[in-house]
Every structure is written in structure tokens, then in C-alpha cells.
Amino acid sequence: MSEIKITLPDGSVKQYEAGTSALQIAQSISEGLARNIIAAKVNGKVVDVTLPILTDADLVLLKWEDKEGKNTFWHSSAHLLAEALEFLYPGVKFGIGPAIDSGFYYDIDFGDHKFTSEDFSKLENKMLELAKSDNKYERKEVSKADATAYFTEKGDQYKLELIQDLNDGEITFYSQGNFTDLCRGPHIPGTGFIKAVKITSLAGAYWRGNEKNKQLTRIYGITFPKKAELDAHILMLEEAKKRDHRVLGKDLEIFCFDDDVGPGLPLWLPKGAAIIERLEEFAKKTEKEAGYVRVKSPHIAKESMYIKSGHLPYYQDSMFPPMELDGTKYYLKPMNCPHHHKIFDATPKSYKDLPVRYAEYGTCYRYEQSGELFGLMRVRSLTMNDAHIYCTKAQFEEEFKAVNNLYLKYFKVFGIEKYVMRFSKHDPKKLGQKYINSPELWKETEDMVRNVLISAGIPYVEVEDEAAFYGPKIDIQIWSAIGREFTLATNQVDFAQAEKFDLSFINEKSEKERPLILHRAPLSTHERFIGFLLEHYAGKFPLWLAPEQLIILPISEKYQEYAENVLKVLKKHDIRALIDDRSEKTGKKIRDAEMKKLPLMLIVGEKEQAENTVSVRKQGGEDLGTMSVEGLTDWINKEIEKQLN
RNA sequence: GCCGUUGUAGCUCAGGGGUAGAGCACUUCCUUGGUAAGGAAGAGGCCAAGGGUUCAAAUCCCUUCAAUGGCUCCA
């Protein structure tokens, strides 16, 4: 028997007989380890622990704590779910059942049976019961003919469809107990590892994600190797819910929706509007320093402009239906670009004028499908931190870099650490349908964008078929504190609209030349950005941004007048302050101020009045001690200075 | 738009075929208290809207609207 060399993650090398499995190797190290491994990574590929290893290999033993371990665990749990379902509802058909970031799902065709959330506990119990019998997951290689025969007999057209796309010789089945599934694997050794099960939700999902296909029932679940971990998970979900921007937005009186106003049309309450004011002040100052000028445009425009821009054929489904006036159709603007192009075109431009940078907080209206609306993250009226840069090809790289620097500056101010730039390209197959039919321009601009990204050393990923119809774009993906991922901002190259609007400037040779256009919106829309910030800060806005910066808490009504004098001085310094004049005890006032997440509390009583000072408590409990009102305003100004730079 | 769930006081929710309940918030009074909940009283609702079943509907059924978890789509 030949020997193989196994290299472990710590670099140590051990010799085993060829055909030894990861499980046996684990056993040779320690029984405890062997009990805990649920999958193995052999030369970078995750496999079953029982799979014989035939050649020299790098080996990582995967436990529940490892990402791939969890993944395998949940994938196996999906099979357990299927087994339980088949037992409870014989004849159900299965789509796919993968692991996801947090748990797993299985797509099921229940036929005529209706599965509801009331059946969850029945399903959970069955799964636990099957888990207890600790059936082994057994791998079997099958021929395409045998695989087809098996699922034909079972009458599962979804699995048959999947098999059709597979090559003979690469098809494997996994069985546990009485259930067999088409599956690439790998799986945990046995169902006994699964000790806690929670079916989390139920949803419709189209077969293969295509709207035209049959809608299957998707069952989501999550499992754990210990009951305590499930409890911790549930607790974590509750914490995340407290941080949800929709919950905080209501609690902190930032925004609301109203049935009479309409879905997706947020109303900003005074505190929300105050945050908007701060953001705009900050953005305007920053943009001014970066050489932008501000413009203003109306919220509607005639149909002819959107025909000219080319938006209508590509975008009409996302626009509010037009209103007709004297035989002319007017649309609510879904974006600001065409208006800005018209502003560019309003006066003749020389190459000496370029780059021209037009900025506007522009309110747009988009008819998002009702099911897509989501708190502040997806709405139908949105105010964008928009700007368009018109430049020459030679200036493009520098402008693009400057925009990127702007992003980085903002990320720093807002403490956004986790982000990825997605470089979205066109799909050549969809030229003329989803994308403007100019193959050479697509190539040229995409190369240009890539070059800038590489030369600036910015981490990015390239994705196909996600560009705007007029050019490639960069989307910035960020993650909110509760792990919600979304596209924050977009940065788009536009080679098409200058042509469509016949935009030009006079170059050095006195000839007309088309500008390149850069669309950018680093602070996204007020809606999405404030939604993000609510979750990011858990409602605890930094001093510069907080709608109310501090609250004065008089110890008793005797110090009310002194509190008012302090307030007057603070207001003179443009500090957003208020007084809690209720006849409550100080402890209660502090608690309420904490709940409202006010950054600072000023406690004033006999001592402060006598010394003409205030006692300052930071949100969260930190005591900043006693200071004069002037000392406090200095401190606040310095703090804000720090936060913004 | 599609599938599932939900809609009761300002908020969080309980109840449930015989004409509405708690806690918090709010108002008033007592209390004047030093770093996360002082006490009492009061006020608050066409039980999302419309239709049906019934002697009787907030409760059962249907429709609509909205929210919500997903799918598809996006800043």
C-alpha cells in the first residue's frame, strides 16, 4: 500500500496510507477532534469526512465554527428538511435546497397541498426526530441513465431538469434514512449532529428564479449543533430588529409613511428633516471645495426629453405614468441627468470651461413595484446627492479619481469600513435591447474605468450584465451594522447621452467635440442613506448630525429659569438644544434622554446655578464633568470639527 | 407584479360570534427629587376599508388597501 503526505494548516506533515479519510486522520490526532469535525477541505475543496484521500494533500478539518463547516451543516440540514417533508407529505417534489449565509432553504412543489406556518412546529419535530436516529449521509456515484430513471419513477420533473444539465460521470446521489437526493455534496457525517432546528419562514420562489416559471414554496430554516446556539441566534435576531431603520425611524420620529400619501413616499418628520439639512450642508461644502457648482431643475419634464435621452424605451416601466396637458405628456423625472444635460447645453462651452461639474440634491420619482418597496431603502420618491461631470477624454481619469477620493472621504467621515466597488459591465448579447448598441464605445469606456480602478489600487469586483443602458458603472456595496447589504451609491460613465442631446464643446482646434459624462451620487439618496445611517449608528447619530444635540435636565423646577438662560446661550451658538421641563426625577429624565439617543445631557441644579456651569453627561453614561457654557460650546465645536475631518 | 404572513388606543401587544383590554406614552394633581423608570387620577379606539353569512360580526367568509418575509427588479 502506498503512502501519502498530508499537510495540516499548521504546516506539519504526516504520513498515512493512501485511501485514508479525513475522519480517520482526525481520529489519529484525537477522538475529541474526530467527534467535532463535520467536513474536510482537501487541497482547497470541501469534501465528506469519509471520502478516501488518494494523493498527497493539504488538509483542513472543518468544524461547525468554520464558515465552510456551517455551510455543509446547513446544506445537510436542507436534506433533513426534505426527508421530513417527504415523510409528512408523500409525493411532494423538490427543487433545490442550498445553504445560505444564515441557514438554508428548500424549494418545494407541494402540488395541491397547502403548507402554512402553522405546520412549522410539526416539521421541526419531525426533523428533530429524524436527526436523533443519526442516519449517515451516504454518497453514491450514479450514471446519468440511472439518475434519470430514479427521478422519472419518483415523478420529480425538477430534479430531472437539473440532471439534464449535468454530464454523465459527474452525478452523485446522497442518501440518509429513507431519503435520496441528487446532490454534489459534501455533507456532514450523520444527522445526529443536528441538535436544534428552527423553521424561520415561508415564501414563494420561482423555479430557477425565472418569473415565467412555476412558483414553488420556499421553506427557510436554520439548525445548530447545540440548543444554546439556537437561543443565541434568536436573541441576535431580536437585537438586529431593534436596530432596523424602520423601527428606529419610528421610535426616534425620523420619518413615517401615510396611507393617504401613498406607498413608498416617505414623510420626513422634523428630526428627519434636520438630519437632511446637516447632510446637505456637509455635501454642499465638500462639493464646493471639489469644484462643483450647484444647479436646480424642476420635478417634471415633457415626454420629448425622455425620448431624446433614450430613457423611455429602457426605463418606462419604472416611471410614474405621464400626465397630459394640452396634448403633451409630462413625466415626473426618474433621474436628474437629462435636466442637467439641458443646463450644460444652455450656454456654449469651450474646452477651457471643462470639466463642468453640476451638482443638485434632486428629487426623483420612480415607480418601483409594490413588492420591492422596503422602508427607506427602496422608495418611490427619492432625493439624490446627484452631480454630473462633463469632461474631455483626457480629463476623464483625473475626474474619475477625484470622485473616488470623494467617496473615500465620505466613508471615513461616516465610519464606513466594509465596502466593495462593483464594476458593472454590459452583456454583448444584449446590445440594442438592454444596452445602447455601440460595441466599440462599451469596450473603450469599460477599459478606461478598469484602468482607473487598477491604477488607483481600489479593491473591486467585475460583474457582467449590470451596467446602465448608457454605459458602465461602479456601484458601491456596503453593509449596515445588522448585516444588511445594499447598493449605496453609484458612479456611472456615460458615452451615449452627450450624443443624444447633441452636447458639445469647442476644442483647441476650434472644432466641436463631445464631452464624456460622469454620473455620481456618493451620498446616495437621502432616503437610502439615512436608512443606512440609522442602522449603522443604531440611532445614535454623531454630534454633528444629531437632530437634537443636547437636552438640559433641571434637577427640579427651581432651576428651570437657569436652564432657560443656558438654552438661550446655546441657541446663540447654533447648538440644537432643548429642556426637559417635566416634573420628573432626574433619573427618569436621563433614562428618557438615553432612549431618545441624545448625544449630550446637561444636568443643572443648585451647584451649577451657583457656579454658572453645567454638568455634562454623554449618551451612554460617560461623565464629562462640570464646565462653563462657553467651555461646553468650545468642546462641542472641537468635537464636530474632529468628526468631519 | 407573484407567493406567504399580518392589520385592535400615539407605541408594543393581549383578547375574540353577544356591542373593547394591559403596559408604555399623553393630560392633570401630588411630589422638588443629583446621573437609566416617584405616586395618583383622567383622557384615547367605526377593532385598516368595503361587501357578505348570522337574531347578533372587531371576531367567520370574500374583495380592496397597507405593512411585512421572500421571489423578480433596483439608488
XYZ file of C-alpha atoms (C1' of nucleotides) in Angstrom:
720
model
C 0.000 0.000 0.000
C 1.428 3.407 -0.962
C 1.764 6.238 1.479
C 0.539 9.804 1.107
C 1.730 13.004 2.752
C -0.937 15.072 4.499
C -0.073 18.701 5.240
C -2.092 20.246 8.044
C -2.816 24.001 8.386
C -0.033 24.438 10.986
C 2.429 23.217 8.353
C 3.074 19.832 9.943
C 3.246 16.871 7.561
C 2.066 13.384 8.442
C 2.152 10.170 6.505
C -0.874 7.962 6.017
C -1.845 5.076 3.829
C -3.451 6.142 0.582
C -7.219 5.955 0.927
C -7.272 7.199 4.499
C -10.223 9.517 5.136
C -10.189 12.871 6.862
C -12.183 11.307 9.681
C -9.531 8.624 10.230
C -6.830 11.267 10.188
C -8.758 13.253 12.787
C -9.093 10.111 14.908
C -5.337 9.627 14.730
C -4.931 13.092 16.212
C -7.618 12.930 18.889
C -11.028 11.375 19.479
C -12.403 14.743 20.573
C -11.397 16.303 17.290
C -12.907 13.400 15.360
C -16.218 13.916 17.156
C -16.340 17.553 16.129
C -15.330 17.576 12.503
C -18.197 17.781 10.049
C -16.389 18.249 6.749
C -12.882 18.466 5.378
C -11.088 20.688 2.937
C -8.720 18.668 0.766
C -6.494 20.778 -1.472
C -8.964 23.629 -1.146
C -12.038 21.549 -1.989
C -14.637 20.809 0.665
C -15.457 17.096 0.835
C -17.109 14.487 3.054
C -15.008 13.434 6.028
C -15.361 9.811 4.929
C -14.018 10.355 1.412
C -10.791 8.393 0.912
C -7.821 10.646 0.221
C -5.707 9.082 -2.508
C -2.867 11.517 -3.085
C -0.644 13.908 -1.142
C -2.836 16.736 0.055
C -3.255 19.860 2.137
C -5.942 19.058 4.675
C -8.121 21.342 6.775
C -10.513 19.660 9.187
C -13.694 21.700 9.272
C -15.757 22.194 12.389
C -19.030 23.987 12.946
C -17.082 27.129 13.777
C -15.668 27.285 10.229
C -17.618 29.053 7.532
C -17.438 26.023 5.236
C -18.383 23.839 8.174
C -21.566 25.815 8.757
C -22.257 25.725 5.069
C -22.000 21.944 4.945
C -24.015 21.616 8.141
C -26.857 23.698 6.742
C -26.783 22.020 3.373
C -27.172 18.683 5.123
C -29.976 20.207 7.171
C -31.766 21.048 3.937
C -31.693 17.323 3.115
C -33.063 16.563 6.555
C -35.848 19.069 5.923
C -36.619 17.309 2.646
C -36.651 13.918 4.327
C -39.092 15.166 6.945
C -41.289 16.746 4.299
C -41.379 13.598 2.231
C -42.422 11.685 5.320
C -45.152 14.167 6.261
C -46.361 14.938 2.740
C -45.654 11.970 0.469
C -45.439 12.915 -3.191
C -44.032 16.437 -2.766
C -41.474 17.409 -5.377
C -38.200 19.075 -4.694
C -36.457 21.929 -6.459
C -33.160 22.999 -4.976
C -32.122 23.187 -1.339
C -28.895 25.067 -0.708
C -27.257 26.555 2.358
C -27.341 30.345 2.628
C -25.497 32.895 4.769
C -27.642 32.122 7.720
C -29.285 28.721 7.430
C -30.749 27.050 4.387
C -33.881 26.719 2.309
C -35.582 24.165 0.130
C -37.893 24.903 -2.780
C -40.843 22.550 -2.753
C -43.747 21.830 -5.063
C -46.498 20.754 -2.688
C -48.926 20.016 -5.505
C -52.449 20.645 -4.194
C -51.468 20.641 -0.546
C -51.177 23.990 1.183
C -48.274 24.265 3.579
C -48.605 27.090 6.111
C -46.640 28.492 9.011
C -48.912 26.517 11.341
C -47.175 23.384 10.093
C -43.751 24.676 11.178
C -43.631 23.004 14.573
C -44.821 19.685 13.138
C -41.989 19.886 10.619
C -39.429 20.918 13.227
C -40.396 17.993 15.450
C -40.164 15.525 12.597
C -36.743 16.859 11.672
C -35.520 16.545 15.251
C -36.917 13.042 15.453
C -35.099 12.036 12.243
C -31.944 13.781 13.443
C -31.988 11.736 16.603
C -31.748 8.457 14.710
C -28.406 9.774 13.430
C -28.684 8.380 9.919
C -25.469 8.590 7.923
C -25.252 10.675 4.775
C -24.127 8.242 2.112
C -22.590 9.292 -1.167
C -23.124 7.271 -4.331
C -21.927 7.916 -7.863
C -24.625 7.196 -10.405
C -24.824 7.184 -14.178
C -26.967 9.758 -15.897
C -29.290 6.979 -17.074
C -29.758 5.621 -13.544
C -30.256 9.077 -12.121
C -32.862 9.837 -14.775
C -34.590 6.530 -14.139
C -34.738 7.153 -10.388
C -36.356 10.560 -10.619
C -38.596 9.556 -13.515
C -40.028 6.848 -11.293
C -40.354 9.353 -8.478
C -42.009 11.777 -10.883
C -39.846 14.725 -9.887
C -39.584 16.869 -13.006
C -37.429 19.484 -11.268
C -34.645 17.044 -10.450
C -34.917 15.632 -13.985
C -34.435 19.120 -15.365
C -31.335 19.550 -13.215
C -29.953 16.181 -14.278
C -30.356 17.133 -17.922
C -27.811 19.895 -17.466
C -25.266 17.578 -15.848
C -22.679 15.382 -17.562
C -22.610 11.636 -17.198
C -19.938 10.666 -14.724
C -20.298 13.724 -12.508
C -23.634 12.838 -10.970
C -23.834 11.826 -7.332
C -26.697 10.952 -5.008
C -26.709 11.386 -1.276
C -28.965 9.302 0.923
C -29.811 9.483 4.573
C -32.507 7.365 6.161
C -35.222 6.874 3.571
C -34.382 9.939 1.548
C -32.219 10.185 -1.539
C -31.357 13.418 -3.290
C -29.440 14.495 -6.333
C -26.530 16.321 -4.799
C -22.930 17.276 -5.364
C -22.285 17.248 -1.620
C -20.446 17.394 0.602
C -22.359 16.527 3.752
C -21.838 16.120 7.444
C -21.298 12.504 8.562
C -24.722 11.981 10.066
C -27.972 13.716 11.035
C -27.093 13.276 14.702
C -25.005 16.425 14.598
C -28.184 18.442 14.202
C -29.497 19.208 17.671
C -31.620 22.318 17.217
C -33.987 23.195 14.373
C -35.937 26.313 13.595
C -38.106 26.774 10.537
C -37.900 30.504 10.034
C -40.118 31.498 7.148
C -42.096 30.628 4.119
C -42.002 32.331 0.751
C -42.862 31.881 -2.875
C -39.908 31.499 -5.194
C -39.930 30.997 -8.929
C -38.340 27.794 -10.202
C -34.824 28.732 -11.280
C -35.517 32.344 -10.355
C -37.479 32.970 -13.516
C -40.707 34.926 -13.235
C -42.241 32.873 -16.034
C -41.717 29.552 -14.265
C -43.938 27.930 -11.695
C -43.745 29.405 -8.228
C -42.591 26.913 -5.633
C -42.910 27.118 -1.879
C -39.587 28.037 -0.320
C -39.114 26.940 3.278
C -36.348 28.676 5.184
C -34.768 27.164 8.243
C -31.721 27.212 10.416
C -30.139 24.467 12.510
C -27.454 24.255 15.165
C -25.294 21.618 16.804
C -26.371 22.927 20.219
C -29.684 24.175 21.533
C -27.918 27.083 23.231
C -26.681 28.322 19.854
C -30.210 28.472 18.533
C -31.235 30.534 21.553
C -28.303 32.874 20.968
C -29.275 33.168 17.326
C -32.844 34.103 18.225
C -31.528 36.695 20.670
C -29.267 38.106 17.971
C -32.229 38.444 15.606
C -34.126 40.377 18.258
C -31.165 42.719 18.712
C -30.943 43.210 14.961
C -34.621 44.048 14.858
C -34.073 46.833 17.386
C -31.514 48.286 15.005
C -33.778 48.061 11.982
C -34.069 51.539 10.451
C -37.839 51.179 10.221
C -38.119 50.539 13.950
C -35.645 53.287 14.863
C -37.186 55.675 12.349
C -40.496 55.353 14.156
C -39.110 55.398 17.700
C -36.899 58.400 17.075
C -39.514 60.221 14.993
C -37.374 60.464 11.877
C -39.838 59.523 9.148
C -43.180 57.898 8.541
C -45.467 56.673 5.815
C -49.117 57.515 5.484
C -51.864 55.699 3.648
C -53.231 58.888 2.148
C -49.830 59.967 0.879
C -49.027 56.627 -0.656
C -46.698 53.675 -0.507
C -43.021 54.379 -0.933
C -43.499 58.107 -0.341
C -41.811 58.866 2.982
C -42.707 61.878 5.067
C -39.784 63.419 6.923
C -40.643 64.467 10.452
C -38.802 67.471 11.919
C -35.942 65.339 13.213
C -35.531 63.604 9.884
C -35.577 66.927 8.088
C -32.914 68.200 10.488
C -30.641 65.295 9.530
C -31.242 66.059 5.862
C -30.231 69.669 6.458
C -26.949 68.606 8.064
C -26.173 66.169 5.251
C -26.862 68.785 2.610
C -24.742 71.408 4.344
C -21.896 68.930 4.522
C -22.263 67.736 0.926
C -22.556 71.249 -0.470
C -19.450 72.394 1.329
C -17.494 69.345 0.226
C -18.658 69.636 -3.369
C -17.887 73.340 -3.477
C -14.335 72.599 -2.420
C -14.144 69.938 -5.133
C -15.085 72.433 -7.824
C -18.779 71.665 -8.273
C -21.348 74.341 -8.994
C -24.964 73.980 -7.985
C -27.938 73.893 -10.323
C -31.692 73.488 -9.842
C -34.231 71.740 -12.010
C -37.988 71.107 -11.993
C -39.522 67.779 -10.996
C -41.228 67.146 -14.304
C -40.375 67.259 -17.982
C -42.012 66.669 -21.330
C -42.064 63.291 -22.977
C -39.844 64.604 -25.768
C -36.906 64.920 -23.391
C -37.131 61.290 -22.324
C -37.462 60.199 -25.939
C -34.329 62.173 -26.706
C -32.456 60.830 -23.673
C -33.395 57.298 -24.606
C -34.833 56.638 -21.150
C -38.352 55.983 -22.313
C -37.827 52.624 -24.049
C -35.441 51.367 -21.384
C -36.975 52.853 -18.313
C -40.691 53.473 -18.834
C -41.769 50.614 -16.576
C -40.048 52.330 -13.686
C -41.552 55.740 -14.349
C -44.837 57.081 -12.999
C -47.420 57.214 -15.768
C -47.473 60.528 -17.603
C -49.914 63.380 -17.072
C -51.290 65.020 -20.137
C -51.605 68.743 -20.619
C -52.741 70.392 -23.860
C -51.974 67.236 -25.761
C -48.445 66.993 -24.369
C -47.307 64.287 -21.999
C -45.299 65.216 -18.935
C -43.387 62.765 -16.774
C -42.180 63.008 -13.212
C -38.429 62.823 -13.500
C -36.931 59.438 -12.628
C -33.431 60.927 -12.638
C -31.778 64.298 -12.927
C -29.396 63.641 -15.798
C -31.436 64.937 -18.735
C -32.221 68.166 -16.921
C -28.538 68.675 -16.203
C -27.633 67.961 -19.808
C -30.039 70.705 -20.832
C -28.355 73.056 -18.407
C -24.997 72.170 -19.919
C -26.410 72.871 -23.338
C -27.910 76.206 -22.311
C -24.653 78.074 -22.759
C -21.816 77.451 -25.243
C -18.828 75.662 -23.775
C -15.134 75.924 -24.551
C -12.538 73.304 -23.640
C -11.363 75.947 -21.175
C -14.651 75.588 -19.277
C -14.209 71.856 -18.812
C -14.575 69.981 -16.634
C -18.024 71.295 -15.790
C -19.454 69.806 -12.588
C -23.164 70.327 -11.909
C -24.471 69.270 -8.517
C -28.022 69.158 -7.243
C -29.936 67.473 -4.471
C -32.590 66.442 -6.956
C -35.862 64.771 -6.068
C -36.884 61.982 -8.425
C -39.834 59.646 -8.665
C -39.618 56.019 -9.636
C -42.461 53.585 -9.873
C -40.947 50.660 -8.038
C -43.072 47.515 -7.990
C -45.130 47.355 -4.820
C -43.373 44.221 -3.563
C -39.999 45.893 -3.886
C -40.673 48.733 -1.503
C -38.680 48.412 1.667
C -38.646 51.020 4.403
C -36.403 53.878 3.358
C -34.159 51.610 1.326
C -36.494 51.295 -1.651
C -38.963 54.113 -2.113
C -40.840 55.872 -4.882
C -39.757 59.431 -4.152
C -36.085 59.959 -3.553
C -33.735 62.889 -3.300
C -30.346 62.164 -4.789
C -26.952 63.561 -3.932
C -26.560 63.922 -7.656
C -23.952 65.509 -9.881
C -22.810 65.244 -13.477
C -19.309 65.912 -14.641
C -18.724 66.873 -18.264
C -15.122 66.442 -19.294
C -12.755 65.579 -22.125
C -11.377 62.088 -22.566
C -8.022 63.369 -21.372
C -9.579 64.667 -18.160
C -11.611 61.563 -17.502
C -9.085 59.670 -15.422
C -8.400 62.555 -13.095
C -12.094 63.315 -12.666
C -12.885 59.702 -12.006
C -10.150 59.544 -9.408
C -11.368 62.729 -7.753
C -14.829 61.212 -7.474
C -13.337 58.105 -5.912
C -11.476 60.229 -3.408
C -14.722 61.910 -2.533
C -16.195 58.503 -1.764
C -13.240 57.620 0.428
C -13.545 60.899 2.294
C -17.214 60.227 2.990
C -16.524 56.657 4.061
C -14.085 57.998 6.613
C -16.427 60.637 7.995
C -19.256 58.140 8.364
C -17.028 55.320 9.577
C -17.951 53.015 6.715
C -15.302 50.319 6.781
C -16.828 47.441 4.899
C -17.458 48.209 1.253
C -16.826 46.771 -2.180
C -16.854 48.539 -5.508
C -18.747 46.572 -8.114
C -17.668 47.337 -11.637
C -20.788 46.614 -13.678
C -20.275 45.859 -17.347
C -22.653 45.299 -20.237
C -23.556 41.973 -21.810
C -22.628 41.949 -25.507
C -25.584 39.644 -26.196
C -27.998 42.327 -25.062
C -26.709 45.199 -27.184
C -29.610 47.037 -28.706
C -32.039 45.704 -26.089
C -30.858 46.437 -22.581
C -27.842 48.438 -23.723
C -27.058 51.099 -26.308
C -25.761 49.381 -29.416
C -22.212 50.772 -29.600
C -19.862 47.846 -29.005
C -16.632 49.777 -29.523
C -17.655 52.525 -27.088
C -18.561 49.952 -24.464
C -15.150 48.390 -24.763
C -13.356 51.725 -24.700
C -15.142 53.064 -21.618
C -15.005 49.792 -19.736
C -11.258 49.623 -20.293
C -10.955 53.201 -19.131
C -12.856 52.506 -15.913
C -10.845 49.361 -15.226
C -7.584 51.236 -15.726
C -8.573 53.882 -13.248
C -9.610 51.295 -10.666
C -6.357 49.390 -11.075
C -4.096 52.434 -11.073
C -5.852 53.816 -8.005
C -5.445 50.476 -6.246
C -9.122 50.292 -5.288
C -10.484 46.826 -4.470
C -13.271 45.903 -6.857
C -15.147 43.030 -8.446
C -16.285 42.874 -12.070
C -19.835 41.820 -12.829
C -21.399 41.164 -16.213
C -24.733 42.454 -17.406
C -25.396 45.047 -14.728
C -24.381 48.266 -16.442
C -26.682 51.226 -17.014
C -28.073 51.302 -20.534
C -25.788 54.202 -21.469
C -22.509 52.992 -20.038
C -20.580 51.006 -17.454
C -20.959 51.859 -13.794
C -19.465 51.316 -10.418
C -21.821 50.516 -7.585
C -20.656 50.762 -4.031
C -21.942 47.911 -1.909
C -21.930 48.494 1.801
C -23.172 46.575 4.789
C -25.183 48.074 7.580
C -24.419 47.149 11.156
C -27.068 44.429 11.155
C -25.517 42.817 8.113
C -27.944 44.170 5.544
C -26.148 44.568 2.249
C -27.187 47.135 -0.280
C -26.007 49.380 -3.032
C -25.255 52.726 -1.514
C -24.006 54.820 -4.324
C -23.355 54.705 -7.980
C -20.765 56.140 -10.252
C -21.553 55.857 -13.928
C -19.795 56.568 -17.165
C -21.985 57.848 -19.936
C -20.872 57.915 -23.532
C -24.334 57.874 -25.027
C -26.265 60.835 -23.749
C -23.878 63.511 -24.970
C -24.604 62.212 -28.443
C -28.338 62.033 -27.877
C -28.526 65.563 -26.537
C -26.000 66.790 -29.073
C -23.833 68.171 -26.293
C -20.535 69.619 -27.353
C -17.720 71.966 -26.511
C -15.228 73.758 -28.753
C -11.788 72.187 -28.548
C -8.337 73.723 -29.062
C -8.649 73.258 -32.805
C -11.907 75.201 -32.857
C -13.840 72.008 -33.596
C -16.939 70.695 -31.915
C -16.233 67.781 -29.644
C -18.448 65.568 -27.438
C -17.814 65.609 -23.715
C -17.722 62.429 -21.656
C -20.205 62.437 -18.819
C -19.706 61.062 -15.345
C -22.746 60.477 -13.133
C -22.093 60.201 -9.436
C -24.052 60.115 -6.183
C -21.695 59.258 -3.318
C -24.184 60.060 -0.591
C -26.809 58.075 -2.428
C -30.298 59.375 -1.762
C -31.426 60.926 1.494
C -33.822 58.034 1.893
C -31.356 55.206 1.483
C -28.503 56.998 3.194
C -30.438 57.944 6.303
C -31.899 54.442 6.362
C -28.359 53.147 6.337
C -27.144 55.640 8.949
C -29.950 54.716 11.334
C -28.778 51.101 11.326
C -25.110 51.998 11.174
C -25.274 54.246 14.238
C -28.123 52.303 15.893
C -29.908 55.659 16.038
C -27.014 57.273 17.958
C -26.138 59.983 15.491
C -22.823 61.738 15.987
C -22.952 65.227 17.384
C -22.609 66.998 14.045
C -25.525 65.086 12.550
C -27.867 64.588 15.503
C -31.209 66.351 15.032
C -31.086 67.321 18.698
C -27.605 67.608 20.127
C -28.309 68.023 23.785
C -31.021 68.225 26.393
C -30.918 70.280 29.565
C -32.212 68.442 32.608
C -33.045 70.736 35.536
C -32.894 68.822 38.825
C -36.138 70.484 39.865
C -38.409 73.285 38.790
C -36.353 75.684 40.897
C -33.639 75.606 38.248
C -35.954 75.998 35.294
C -35.075 79.645 34.788
C -31.346 78.949 34.911
C -31.856 76.151 32.366
C -33.613 78.571 30.054
C -30.750 81.031 30.300
C -28.301 78.277 29.375
C -30.531 77.288 26.446
C -30.558 80.860 25.174
C -26.766 80.987 25.085
C -26.507 77.602 23.381
C -29.008 78.605 20.715
C -26.965 81.705 20.012
C -24.098 79.329 19.234
C -26.317 77.345 16.831
C -26.423 74.359 19.104
C -29.564 72.274 18.768
C -30.779 72.001 22.336
C -33.936 71.607 24.381
C -35.068 71.427 28.002
C -36.856 68.571 29.759
C -39.140 70.658 31.972
C -41.377 67.846 33.195
C -41.721 67.421 36.935
C -39.914 64.097 36.865
C -36.945 62.874 38.812
C -33.505 63.259 37.254
C -33.108 59.508 36.866
C -36.245 59.375 34.769
C -35.174 62.326 32.630
C -31.803 60.723 31.989
C -33.419 57.465 31.067
C -35.759 59.141 28.596
C -32.904 61.133 27.056
C -30.950 57.887 26.698
C -33.885 56.244 24.961
C -34.118 59.152 22.557
C -30.388 58.699 21.981
C -29.487 62.345 22.514
C -25.693 62.743 22.383
C -25.386 65.036 25.419
C -27.270 65.726 28.632
C -26.705 68.806 30.757
C -27.668 68.402 34.388
C -28.288 71.685 36.156
C -29.133 72.135 39.824
C -28.156 74.163 42.811
C -24.419 73.711 42.353
C -24.397 74.573 38.642
C -26.625 77.605 39.123
C -24.345 78.933 41.866
C -21.201 78.419 39.778
C -22.790 79.323 36.450
C -21.830 75.964 34.969
C -23.400 72.798 33.600
C -22.673 69.120 34.358
C -22.250 67.209 31.136
C -23.152 63.561 30.617
C -22.539 61.841 27.318
C -25.047 59.430 25.873
C -24.137 56.029 27.276
C -23.089 57.318 30.672
C -19.671 58.929 30.348
C -19.341 61.898 32.718
C -17.568 64.872 31.147
C -17.663 66.790 34.415
C -18.683 70.339 35.092
C -17.912 73.133 32.665
C -18.948 76.651 31.806
C -21.385 77.125 28.949
C -18.597 78.685 26.877
C -16.355 75.736 27.690
C -19.117 73.423 26.513
C -19.667 75.213 23.208
C -15.919 75.111 22.555
C -15.870 71.424 23.346
C -18.828 70.774 21.011
C -17.269 72.739 18.164
C -13.985 70.897 18.515
C -15.792 67.567 18.641
C -17.704 68.359 15.446
C -14.509 69.537 13.772
C -12.956 66.165 14.641
C -15.932 64.226 13.333
C -15.947 65.986 9.977
C -12.232 65.718 9.260
C -46.298 42.163 -10.122
C -46.162 36.946 -7.777
C -46.239 33.519 -3.125
C -46.750 33.545 2.347
C -47.955 36.314 6.891
C -50.093 40.460 9.417
C -53.570 44.804 10.300
C -57.209 46.079 17.755
C -55.529 53.237 21.574
C -49.723 57.555 19.664
C -46.294 52.845 20.528
C -45.755 47.375 21.890
C -49.312 43.807 22.127
C -53.420 40.527 24.680
C -58.456 39.102 23.548
C -62.117 37.077 20.336
C -69.877 35.448 17.331
C -73.330 38.812 22.402
C -71.559 45.899 21.146
C -63.311 46.564 23.821
C -58.347 45.336 27.487
C -52.888 45.803 29.552
C -48.122 48.234 29.761
C -45.618 52.486 27.966
C -46.521 57.439 26.015
C -50.095 61.678 26.820
C -53.089 65.369 30.290
C -53.991 66.995 35.397
C -52.801 66.781 40.513
C -49.383 65.382 44.494
C -44.143 65.159 44.805
C -38.946 69.310 44.101
C -36.150 64.612 43.860
C -28.259 64.773 41.639
C -26.735 60.577 36.680
C -31.222 54.755 33.179
C -38.383 54.145 35.334
C -41.675 58.519 42.345
C -47.233 58.265 43.230
C -52.499 59.054 41.954
C -56.394 60.248 38.737
C -58.005 61.131 33.731
C -58.422 61.198 28.663
C -57.729 57.742 23.963
C -60.451 53.043 19.598
C -66.241 52.795 13.396
C -61.006 46.690 16.328
C -57.482 49.013 8.136
C -61.745 49.954 4.265
C -65.972 47.822 1.620
C -69.236 43.741 0.984
C -71.363 39.014 2.653
C -73.025 34.934 6.375
C -75.863 35.470 11.118
C -81.127 37.285 15.556
C -76.172 39.248 16.523
C -69.575 40.331 13.378
C -63.867 43.527 15.926
C -64.228 38.020 15.853
C -66.332 33.630 10.337
C -66.110 34.270 4.592
C -64.917 37.363 0.138
C -62.760 41.798 -2.078
C -59.694 46.016 -1.664
C -55.843 48.857 0.697
C -51.384 48.847 3.513
C -47.291 46.726 6.027
C -44.096 42.641 6.285
C -40.758 37.854 4.873
C -39.211 36.124 0.232
C -39.022 35.784 -5.485
C -38.257 39.025 -9.737
C -36.220 44.152 -10.105
C -33.033 48.378 -8.300
C -30.147 54.138 -5.833
